[in-house]
Amino acid sequence: MPRPSKRMEKLGPYLFSAIGAKVREMKAKGFKVISLGIGDPDVPTPDPIVLELIRSVTDVNDRDRFRYGSDWPLDVFPKAVSEYYQKRFEVELDPNTEIVSLIGSKEGIAHIALCYLDPGDIALVPEPCYPVYKTGALLALAETYPMPLLPERNWTPDFSEIPKEVLKRAKLMWLNYPNNPTAACVNLEFFNEAVEFAREYGLLICHDAAYVDITYDGYVAPSILQVPKAKEVAIEFGSLSKPFAMTGWRIGWAVGNAEAVRLLATVKDNIDSGIFRPIQRAGAKALQIWCQEPSFIRPLVETYQRRRDLVLNSLRKAGVSVQPPKGSLYVWSPIPEGFTNSQEFANFLLERAYVAVTPGGGYGQAGEGYFRISLTYPDDIICEAMRRIESALLKI
Ligand SMILES: *Cc1c(COP(=O)(O)O)cnc(C)c1O
């Protein structure tokens, strides 16, 4: 067998498999471990979307329905994305040049690196962050430079801290709000600042907007494309996965700067052949329903808000004070006093409460001192887990 590539040496398994291994080991020993670690909605995709899939997959009049998904002229999905951007953000997008459909946004997030990064180039990535921003750079044999997210700056990076030598080699800058894992939310002012910075230093901003429609307490999250002229320097990644509970369907988009969209589409045309057509139709249906009736996803969002409050109340009872997040599917909490780091606390919860959470330190130094709880588990499971956490903490 040949030796695996240098990429593979660096790539390693996907995030936090160490915790995963420990959970499996404890489960094998018979412990009833509850995991609150992963952000993958437990609720089903709403019926009208499922029914559109069934309709289109069985539509014998559509003789093209099983053909490659990338082939012209099936444009129902990009058109629906453009309609959604108009209605949701009042942003105009040309479905032909400013939208590319993705096999889930993760796919595009990884592939955009191949469009811009050569060895020696740099992608600026927030720390902590969704790991795929780094993966893309790594696969392109490029480098990443961490922009620490600071609690005192509401978990936004301080652009003025990035050294000029780094900026000379930087091409991409990743942002993600509402944020995973910190649950931080921003207003348009912050995006304004980011766009200005990107224009000054010739960067492409890659904004990951996966949670833009999962927000609470009346907060409405902006798109970076609402900033005037943002299209000159930004591409935004979106997904049906979280707002419509469609993680397994694999459908999302990238929109904005036409050149970036074209390059990403070129990489994809050379690697994949598109999304299964009935899934494109069902995805379009999801967005069309949203455009007619934005409250369509309210029950889903209310479910997460109820769970968020459950987790917050319980943490407070146990003496941990957390700000209620205004968006995302996560509670990002400081570890209680008396623990030296997030890994120690995660181990404590696993061994004493049989609950697995994500230690913030797993995301790098800037995440240290925090842990993440995901709200994508049934209410009764979350209740039981929080009861166990409370009692373990009150015992010490
Ligand atoms: C879940 C998630 C995604 C992507 O999901 P897809 O299912 O690939 O569309 C992207 N970014 C963040 C931060 C996420 O948490």
Short mmCIF file of C-alpha atoms and ligand atoms in Angstrom, two decimals:
data_model
loop_
_atom_site.label_atom_id
_atom_site.label_comp_id
_atom_site.label_asym_id
_atom_site.label_seq_id
_atom_site.Cartn_x
_atom_site.Cartn_y
_atom_site.Cartn_z
CA MET A 1 0.00 0.00 0.00
CA PRO A 2 1.21 3.52 -0.75
CA ARG A 3 1.75 6.00 2.04
CA PRO A 4 -1.27 8.25 2.71
CA SER A 5 -0.95 11.87 1.63
CA LYS A 6 0.42 14.65 3.85
CA ARG A 7 -3.13 16.01 3.98
CA MET A 8 -4.32 12.89 5.74
CA GLU A 9 -1.58 13.14 8.35
CA LYS A 10 -2.94 16.53 9.29
CA LEU A 11 -6.62 15.83 8.81
CA GLY A 12 -7.27 13.22 11.48
CA PRO A 13 -10.77 12.22 12.59
CA TYR A 14 -13.63 14.74 12.79
CA LEU A 15 -13.85 16.80 15.98
CA PHE A 16 -14.08 15.42 19.50
CA SER A 17 -13.88 11.76 18.71
CA ALA A 18 -11.95 11.39 21.98
CA ILE A 19 -15.10 12.20 23.95
CA GLY A 20 -17.09 10.02 21.56
CA ALA A 21 -14.77 7.09 22.28
CA LYS A 22 -15.15 7.55 26.02
CA VAL A 23 -18.96 7.71 25.70
CA ARG A 24 -18.98 4.47 23.69
CA GLU A 25 -16.71 2.81 26.23
CA MET A 26 -19.02 3.78 29.11
CA LYS A 27 -22.13 2.74 27.19
CA ALA A 28 -20.50 -0.64 26.51
CA LYS A 29 -20.00 -1.04 30.26
CA GLY A 30 -23.73 -0.53 30.73
CA PHE A 31 -23.81 3.10 31.89
CA LYS A 32 -26.83 5.03 30.57
CA VAL A 33 -24.87 7.95 29.15
CA ILE A 34 -26.80 10.89 27.73
CA SER A 35 -24.99 12.89 25.07
CA LEU A 36 -25.79 16.58 24.66
CA GLY A 37 -22.84 16.97 22.36
CA ILE A 38 -24.03 17.08 18.77
CA GLY A 39 -26.04 19.72 16.90
CA ASP A 40 -28.35 17.59 14.81
CA PRO A 41 -32.10 18.28 15.10
CA ASP A 42 -34.10 15.42 16.66
CA VAL A 43 -37.42 16.74 15.32
CA PRO A 44 -38.71 15.52 11.94
CA THR A 45 -38.69 17.60 8.75
CA PRO A 46 -42.12 19.31 8.43
CA ASP A 47 -44.67 17.24 6.47
CA PRO A 48 -45.22 19.55 3.47
CA ILE A 49 -41.53 19.24 2.59
CA VAL A 50 -41.56 15.45 2.92
CA LEU A 51 -44.74 15.29 0.83
CA GLU A 52 -43.12 17.37 -1.92
CA LEU A 53 -40.25 14.89 -2.01
CA ILE A 54 -42.68 11.99 -2.35
CA ARG A 55 -44.68 13.85 -5.00
CA SER A 56 -41.66 14.72 -7.08
CA VAL A 57 -39.96 11.35 -6.76
CA THR A 58 -43.12 9.61 -8.00
CA ASP A 59 -44.02 12.17 -10.67
CA VAL A 60 -43.99 9.95 -13.78
CA ASN A 61 -44.59 12.99 -15.98
CA ASP A 62 -41.19 14.36 -15.01
CA ARG A 63 -38.99 12.02 -16.99
CA ASP A 64 -35.82 13.84 -15.92
CA ARG A 65 -36.32 13.42 -12.21
CA PHE A 66 -33.63 10.77 -11.73
CA ARG A 67 -31.00 12.42 -13.91
CA TYR A 68 -27.92 14.24 -12.65
CA GLY A 69 -28.97 17.09 -10.41
CA SER A 70 -26.46 19.55 -11.81
CA ASP A 71 -27.85 19.55 -15.33
CA TRP A 72 -29.62 22.54 -16.69
CA PRO A 73 -32.46 23.57 -16.73
CA LEU A 74 -33.65 22.65 -13.23
CA ASP A 75 -33.48 26.07 -11.59
CA VAL A 76 -36.33 25.80 -9.11
CA PHE A 77 -34.01 25.75 -6.09
CA PRO A 78 -31.78 28.77 -6.90
CA LYS A 79 -34.94 30.71 -7.76
CA ALA A 80 -36.43 29.84 -4.37
CA VAL A 81 -33.21 30.92 -2.65
CA SER A 82 -33.35 34.25 -4.44
CA GLU A 83 -37.00 34.72 -3.47
CA TYR A 84 -36.10 33.91 0.15
CA TYR A 85 -33.23 36.46 0.20
CA GLN A 86 -35.55 39.10 -1.23
CA LYS A 87 -38.27 38.44 1.31
CA ARG A 88 -36.06 37.76 4.33
CA PHE A 89 -33.26 40.33 3.86
CA GLU A 90 -34.39 42.55 0.98
CA VAL A 91 -31.27 41.44 -0.86
CA GLU A 92 -31.46 40.95 -4.65
CA LEU A 93 -29.65 37.90 -6.01
CA ASP A 94 -29.35 36.76 -9.60
CA PRO A 95 -30.14 33.01 -9.52
CA ASN A 96 -27.90 32.49 -12.56
CA THR A 97 -24.72 34.13 -11.33
CA GLU A 98 -24.94 34.80 -7.61
CA ILE A 99 -26.27 31.50 -6.25
CA VAL A 100 -24.75 28.03 -6.22
CA SER A 101 -26.61 25.04 -4.77
CA LEU A 102 -24.64 22.90 -2.35
CA ILE A 103 -24.85 19.31 -1.12
CA GLY A 104 -25.28 20.73 2.37
CA SER A 105 -23.41 23.91 3.25
CA LYS A 106 -20.55 21.92 4.83
CA GLU A 107 -19.60 20.75 1.35
CA GLY A 108 -19.27 24.29 0.00
CA ILE A 109 -17.56 25.53 3.16
CA ALA A 110 -14.81 22.95 2.61
CA HIS A 111 -14.60 23.45 -1.17
CA ILE A 112 -14.36 27.26 -1.27
CA ALA A 113 -10.81 26.88 0.07
CA LEU A 114 -9.81 25.10 -3.15
CA CYS A 115 -10.98 28.15 -5.12
CA TYR A 116 -8.67 30.60 -3.38
CA LEU A 117 -5.95 28.99 -1.29
CA ASP A 118 -2.53 27.81 -2.45
CA PRO A 119 0.30 26.62 -0.19
CA GLY A 120 1.54 29.67 1.73
CA ASP A 121 -1.85 31.40 1.67
CA ILE A 122 -3.81 32.01 4.84
CA ALA A 123 -7.45 31.67 5.86
CA LEU A 124 -8.42 33.72 8.91
CA VAL A 125 -10.62 31.58 11.13
CA PRO A 126 -12.41 32.41 14.35
CA GLU A 127 -11.39 30.47 17.44
CA PRO A 128 -13.48 28.70 18.64
CA CYS A 129 -15.15 27.71 15.36
CA TYR A 130 -17.01 25.13 13.32
CA PRO A 131 -14.08 22.86 12.36
CA VAL A 132 -14.75 22.76 8.61
CA TYR A 133 -13.29 26.26 8.03
CA LYS A 134 -9.90 24.83 8.95
CA THR A 135 -10.46 21.55 7.11
CA GLY A 136 -10.85 23.36 3.80
CA ALA A 137 -7.59 25.26 4.23
CA LEU A 138 -5.82 22.11 5.29
CA LEU A 139 -6.99 20.19 2.21
CA ALA A 140 -5.68 23.06 0.10
CA LEU A 141 -2.33 22.72 1.91
CA ALA A 142 -2.73 26.33 3.04
CA GLU A 143 -2.51 27.78 6.55
CA THR A 144 -5.03 29.12 9.01
CA TYR A 145 -4.60 32.00 11.40
CA PRO A 146 -6.85 32.06 14.47
CA MET A 147 -8.87 35.17 15.32
CA PRO A 148 -9.74 34.68 19.00
CA LEU A 149 -13.38 35.36 19.85
CA LEU A 150 -13.45 37.22 23.13
CA PRO A 151 -16.29 37.21 25.64
CA GLU A 152 -15.68 40.90 26.38
CA ARG A 153 -16.25 41.63 22.68
CA ASN A 154 -19.43 39.54 22.56
CA TRP A 155 -17.42 36.75 20.91
CA THR A 156 -16.38 38.77 17.88
CA PRO A 157 -12.80 39.01 16.60
CA ASP A 158 -10.72 42.14 17.00
CA PHE A 159 -9.58 42.78 13.42
CA SER A 160 -6.97 45.28 14.55
CA GLU A 161 -5.11 42.46 16.33
CA ILE A 162 -4.32 40.60 13.10
CA PRO A 163 -0.65 41.23 12.22
CA LYS A 164 0.05 42.98 8.91
CA GLU A 165 2.37 40.13 7.74
CA VAL A 166 -0.54 37.73 8.20
CA LEU A 167 -2.92 40.03 6.31
CA LYS A 168 -0.49 40.10 3.37
CA ARG A 169 -0.91 36.36 2.94
CA ALA A 170 -4.57 36.15 4.00
CA LYS A 171 -7.22 35.60 1.32
CA LEU A 172 -10.28 34.31 3.15
CA MET A 173 -11.86 35.43 6.40
CA TRP A 174 -14.44 33.19 8.05
CA LEU A 175 -17.28 34.58 10.14
CA ASN A 176 -20.32 32.80 11.59
CA TYR A 177 -23.27 34.49 13.33
CA PRO A 178 -25.41 33.32 15.08
CA ASN A 179 -22.29 31.51 16.14
CA ASN A 180 -21.46 27.88 16.70
CA PRO A 181 -20.27 27.13 19.38
CA THR A 182 -20.57 30.41 21.34
CA ALA A 183 -24.20 31.18 20.34
CA ALA A 184 -23.17 34.84 19.96
CA CYS A 185 -25.27 37.08 17.73
CA VAL A 186 -24.30 40.33 16.03
CA ASN A 187 -26.02 43.30 14.43
CA LEU A 188 -25.43 44.77 11.00
CA GLU A 189 -22.94 47.24 12.47
CA PHE A 190 -20.44 44.43 13.02
CA PHE A 191 -20.86 43.18 9.45
CA ASN A 192 -20.31 46.74 8.23
CA GLU A 193 -17.01 46.83 10.04
CA ALA A 194 -16.03 43.43 8.62
CA VAL A 195 -16.87 44.45 5.04
CA GLU A 196 -14.86 47.63 5.40
CA PHE A 197 -11.90 45.64 6.70
CA ALA A 198 -12.16 43.10 3.88
CA ARG A 199 -12.20 45.88 1.28
CA GLU A 200 -9.12 47.44 2.78
CA TYR A 201 -7.11 44.21 2.83
CA GLY A 202 -8.48 42.48 -0.28
CA LEU A 203 -10.09 39.59 1.59
CA LEU A 204 -13.07 37.45 0.66
CA ILE A 205 -15.37 37.17 3.68
CA CYS A 206 -17.00 33.77 3.94
CA HIS A 207 -19.98 34.16 6.21
CA ASP A 208 -21.59 30.98 7.51
CA ALA A 209 -25.25 31.81 8.16
CA ALA A 210 -26.43 28.33 9.16
CA TYR A 211 -28.38 29.65 12.18
CA VAL A 212 -29.73 32.90 10.76
CA ASP A 213 -33.33 31.71 11.23
CA ILE A 214 -32.88 30.04 14.60
CA THR A 215 -33.24 33.05 16.89
CA TYR A 216 -35.03 33.82 20.13
CA ASP A 217 -36.68 36.58 22.15
CA GLY A 218 -37.62 38.56 19.03
CA TYR A 219 -34.03 38.93 17.77
CA VAL A 220 -33.78 38.89 13.96
CA ALA A 221 -30.33 37.96 12.62
CA PRO A 222 -28.94 39.93 9.66
CA SER A 223 -27.30 38.66 6.47
CA ILE A 224 -23.87 40.11 5.73
CA LEU A 225 -25.20 40.85 2.24
CA GLN A 226 -27.43 43.55 3.75
CA VAL A 227 -24.31 45.69 4.06
CA PRO A 228 -24.09 47.98 1.00
CA LYS A 229 -21.50 46.67 -1.49
CA ALA A 230 -20.97 43.51 0.59
CA LYS A 231 -21.33 41.50 -2.62
CA GLU A 232 -17.96 42.90 -3.73
CA VAL A 233 -16.17 41.08 -0.91
CA ALA A 234 -18.47 38.47 0.60
CA ILE A 235 -20.01 35.07 0.00
CA GLU A 236 -22.61 33.72 2.42
CA PHE A 237 -23.35 30.06 3.13
CA GLY A 238 -26.86 28.98 4.00
CA SER A 239 -28.57 25.74 4.75
CA LEU A 240 -31.97 24.12 5.15
CA SER A 241 -30.47 21.74 7.71
CA LYS A 242 -31.16 23.60 10.91
CA PRO A 243 -34.29 25.80 10.33
CA PHE A 244 -36.21 23.03 8.54
CA ALA A 245 -34.68 20.06 10.41
CA MET A 246 -33.22 18.65 7.19
CA THR A 247 -29.65 17.69 8.12
CA GLY A 248 -29.82 14.30 6.39
CA TRP A 249 -31.18 15.67 3.12
CA ARG A 250 -27.94 17.49 2.23
CA ILE A 251 -29.01 20.73 0.62
CA GLY A 252 -27.76 24.29 1.06
CA TRP A 253 -26.37 27.22 -0.91
CA ALA A 254 -23.66 29.84 -1.27
CA VAL A 255 -24.66 33.31 -2.44
CA GLY A 256 -23.11 36.69 -3.04
CA ASN A 257 -19.95 37.62 -4.92
CA ALA A 258 -20.40 36.37 -8.48
CA GLU A 259 -16.73 35.50 -9.02
CA ALA A 260 -16.59 33.42 -5.82
CA VAL A 261 -19.87 31.73 -6.74
CA ARG A 262 -18.55 30.94 -10.23
CA LEU A 263 -15.30 29.46 -8.89
CA LEU A 264 -17.11 27.35 -6.32
CA ALA A 265 -19.52 26.12 -9.00
CA THR A 266 -16.50 25.23 -11.18
CA VAL A 267 -14.86 23.16 -8.44
CA LYS A 268 -18.16 21.40 -7.83
CA ASP A 269 -18.87 20.75 -11.52
CA ASN A 270 -15.54 18.96 -11.64
CA ILE A 271 -16.18 16.87 -8.54
CA ASP A 272 -19.89 16.21 -7.98
CA SER A 273 -22.93 16.17 -10.22
CA GLY A 274 -25.45 17.98 -8.13
CA ILE A 275 -28.24 17.33 -5.66
CA PHE A 276 -30.89 14.66 -6.31
CA ARG A 277 -33.59 16.54 -8.22
CA PRO A 278 -36.55 15.61 -5.99
CA ILE A 279 -34.53 16.95 -3.03
CA GLN A 280 -33.99 20.20 -4.90
CA ARG A 281 -37.75 20.45 -5.44
CA ALA A 282 -38.49 19.67 -1.80
CA GLY A 283 -35.87 22.21 -0.71
CA ALA A 284 -37.43 24.82 -2.97
CA LYS A 285 -40.80 23.98 -1.44
CA ALA A 286 -39.42 24.62 2.06
CA LEU A 287 -38.28 28.10 1.05
CA GLN A 288 -41.47 28.84 -0.90
CA ILE A 289 -43.59 27.94 2.11
CA TRP A 290 -41.37 30.12 4.29
CA CYS A 291 -41.82 33.04 1.86
CA GLN A 292 -45.60 32.71 2.01
CA GLU A 293 -45.72 32.15 5.75
CA PRO A 294 -42.52 32.86 7.71
CA SER A 295 -44.18 31.61 10.91
CA PHE A 296 -44.00 28.12 9.35
CA ILE A 297 -40.82 27.38 11.32
CA ARG A 298 -42.04 28.99 14.56
CA PRO A 299 -43.00 25.68 16.26
CA LEU A 300 -39.49 24.39 15.62
CA VAL A 301 -37.80 27.50 16.96
CA GLU A 302 -40.13 27.54 19.98
CA THR A 303 -39.10 23.98 20.76
CA TYR A 304 -35.46 25.05 20.94
CA GLN A 305 -36.28 28.15 22.95
CA ARG A 306 -38.16 26.02 25.50
CA ARG A 307 -35.17 23.70 25.81
CA ARG A 308 -32.77 26.63 26.05
CA ASP A 309 -34.74 27.97 29.02
CA LEU A 310 -34.79 24.56 30.61
CA VAL A 311 -31.00 24.31 30.40
CA LEU A 312 -30.46 27.89 31.61
CA ASN A 313 -32.75 27.49 34.63
CA SER A 314 -31.04 24.31 35.62
CA LEU A 315 -27.52 25.72 35.24
CA ARG A 316 -28.51 28.73 37.33
CA LYS A 317 -29.88 26.48 40.06
CA ALA A 318 -26.53 24.73 40.09
CA GLY A 319 -24.79 28.06 40.52
CA VAL A 320 -23.56 28.58 36.96
CA SER A 321 -24.56 31.91 35.48
CA VAL A 322 -25.07 32.09 31.73
CA GLN A 323 -26.44 34.78 29.45
CA PRO A 324 -29.44 33.51 27.45
CA PRO A 325 -28.30 33.07 23.84
CA LYS A 326 -30.39 34.91 21.22
CA GLY A 327 -29.69 32.38 18.49
CA SER A 328 -28.19 29.04 17.41
CA LEU A 329 -28.89 25.59 18.81
CA TYR A 330 -26.44 25.84 21.68
CA VAL A 331 -25.92 27.03 25.21
CA TRP A 332 -22.31 28.11 25.68
CA SER A 333 -21.56 28.28 29.35
CA PRO A 334 -18.57 29.01 31.56
CA ILE A 335 -17.45 25.96 33.52
CA PRO A 336 -18.34 26.14 37.23
CA GLU A 337 -15.81 27.43 39.72
CA GLY A 338 -13.45 24.84 41.10
CA PHE A 339 -12.61 23.17 37.77
CA THR A 340 -9.27 23.92 36.16
CA ASN A 341 -10.31 23.41 32.53
CA SER A 342 -13.16 22.40 30.27
CA GLN A 343 -11.84 18.89 29.65
CA GLU A 344 -11.70 18.21 33.38
CA PHE A 345 -15.27 19.45 33.73
CA ALA A 346 -16.48 17.36 30.77
CA ASN A 347 -14.83 14.29 32.31
CA PHE A 348 -16.45 15.07 35.65
CA LEU A 349 -19.92 15.26 34.04
CA LEU A 350 -19.32 12.05 32.14
CA GLU A 351 -18.12 10.12 35.19
CA ARG A 352 -20.42 11.58 37.85
CA ALA A 353 -23.56 12.50 35.90
CA TYR A 354 -23.20 10.22 32.85
CA VAL A 355 -23.76 13.24 30.63
CA ALA A 356 -21.52 14.14 27.70
CA VAL A 357 -21.06 17.82 26.79
CA THR A 358 -18.57 19.45 24.44
CA PRO A 359 -15.52 20.96 26.20
CA GLY A 360 -14.73 24.43 24.83
CA GLY A 361 -10.99 23.71 24.95
CA GLY A 362 -11.50 21.18 22.15
CA TYR A 363 -11.97 24.20 19.87
CA GLY A 364 -8.61 25.71 20.81
CA GLN A 365 -7.34 27.95 23.58
CA ALA A 366 -9.96 30.68 23.03
CA GLY A 367 -12.72 28.20 23.90
CA GLU A 368 -11.07 27.16 27.15
CA GLY A 369 -13.10 27.68 30.31
CA TYR A 370 -16.42 27.04 28.54
CA PHE A 371 -18.55 24.11 27.52
CA ARG A 372 -21.31 23.65 24.96
CA ILE A 373 -24.69 22.00 25.37
CA SER A 374 -26.69 21.25 22.22
CA LEU A 375 -30.47 21.72 22.25
CA THR A 376 -31.16 19.10 19.60
CA TYR A 377 -32.35 16.41 22.01
CA PRO A 378 -35.90 15.64 23.20
CA ASP A 379 -37.19 17.65 26.18
CA ASP A 380 -37.34 14.65 28.50
CA ILE A 381 -33.74 13.68 27.69
CA ILE A 382 -32.54 17.23 28.32
CA CYS A 383 -34.54 17.36 31.57
CA GLU A 384 -33.01 14.12 32.80
CA ALA A 385 -29.50 15.20 31.81
CA MET A 386 -29.86 18.56 33.53
CA ARG A 387 -31.27 16.91 36.67
CA ARG A 388 -28.17 14.70 36.78
CA ILE A 389 -25.82 17.64 36.18
CA GLU A 390 -27.50 19.69 38.92
CA SER A 391 -27.24 16.91 41.48
CA ALA A 392 -23.62 16.12 40.59
CA LEU A 393 -22.71 19.78 40.99
CA LEU A 394 -24.61 20.24 44.23
CA LYS A 395 -22.72 17.28 45.72
CA ILE A 396 -19.37 19.01 45.47
C1 LIG B 1 -24.71 22.54 11.10
C2 LIG B 1 -23.77 23.60 10.62
C3 LIG B 1 -23.51 23.78 9.26
C4 LIG B 1 -24.01 22.96 8.17
O1 LIG B 1 -24.66 22.23 7.81
P1 LIG B 1 -25.08 21.47 6.50
O2 LIG B 1 -25.95 20.41 7.02
O3 LIG B 1 -23.84 20.95 5.87
O4 LIG B 1 -25.77 22.48 5.65
C5 LIG B 1 -22.69 24.81 8.85
N1 LIG B 1 -22.14 25.62 9.74
C6 LIG B 1 -22.35 25.48 11.05
C7 LIG B 1 -21.70 26.43 11.97
C8 LIG B 1 -23.15 24.46 11.53
O5 LIG B 1 -23.30 24.31 12.85
#
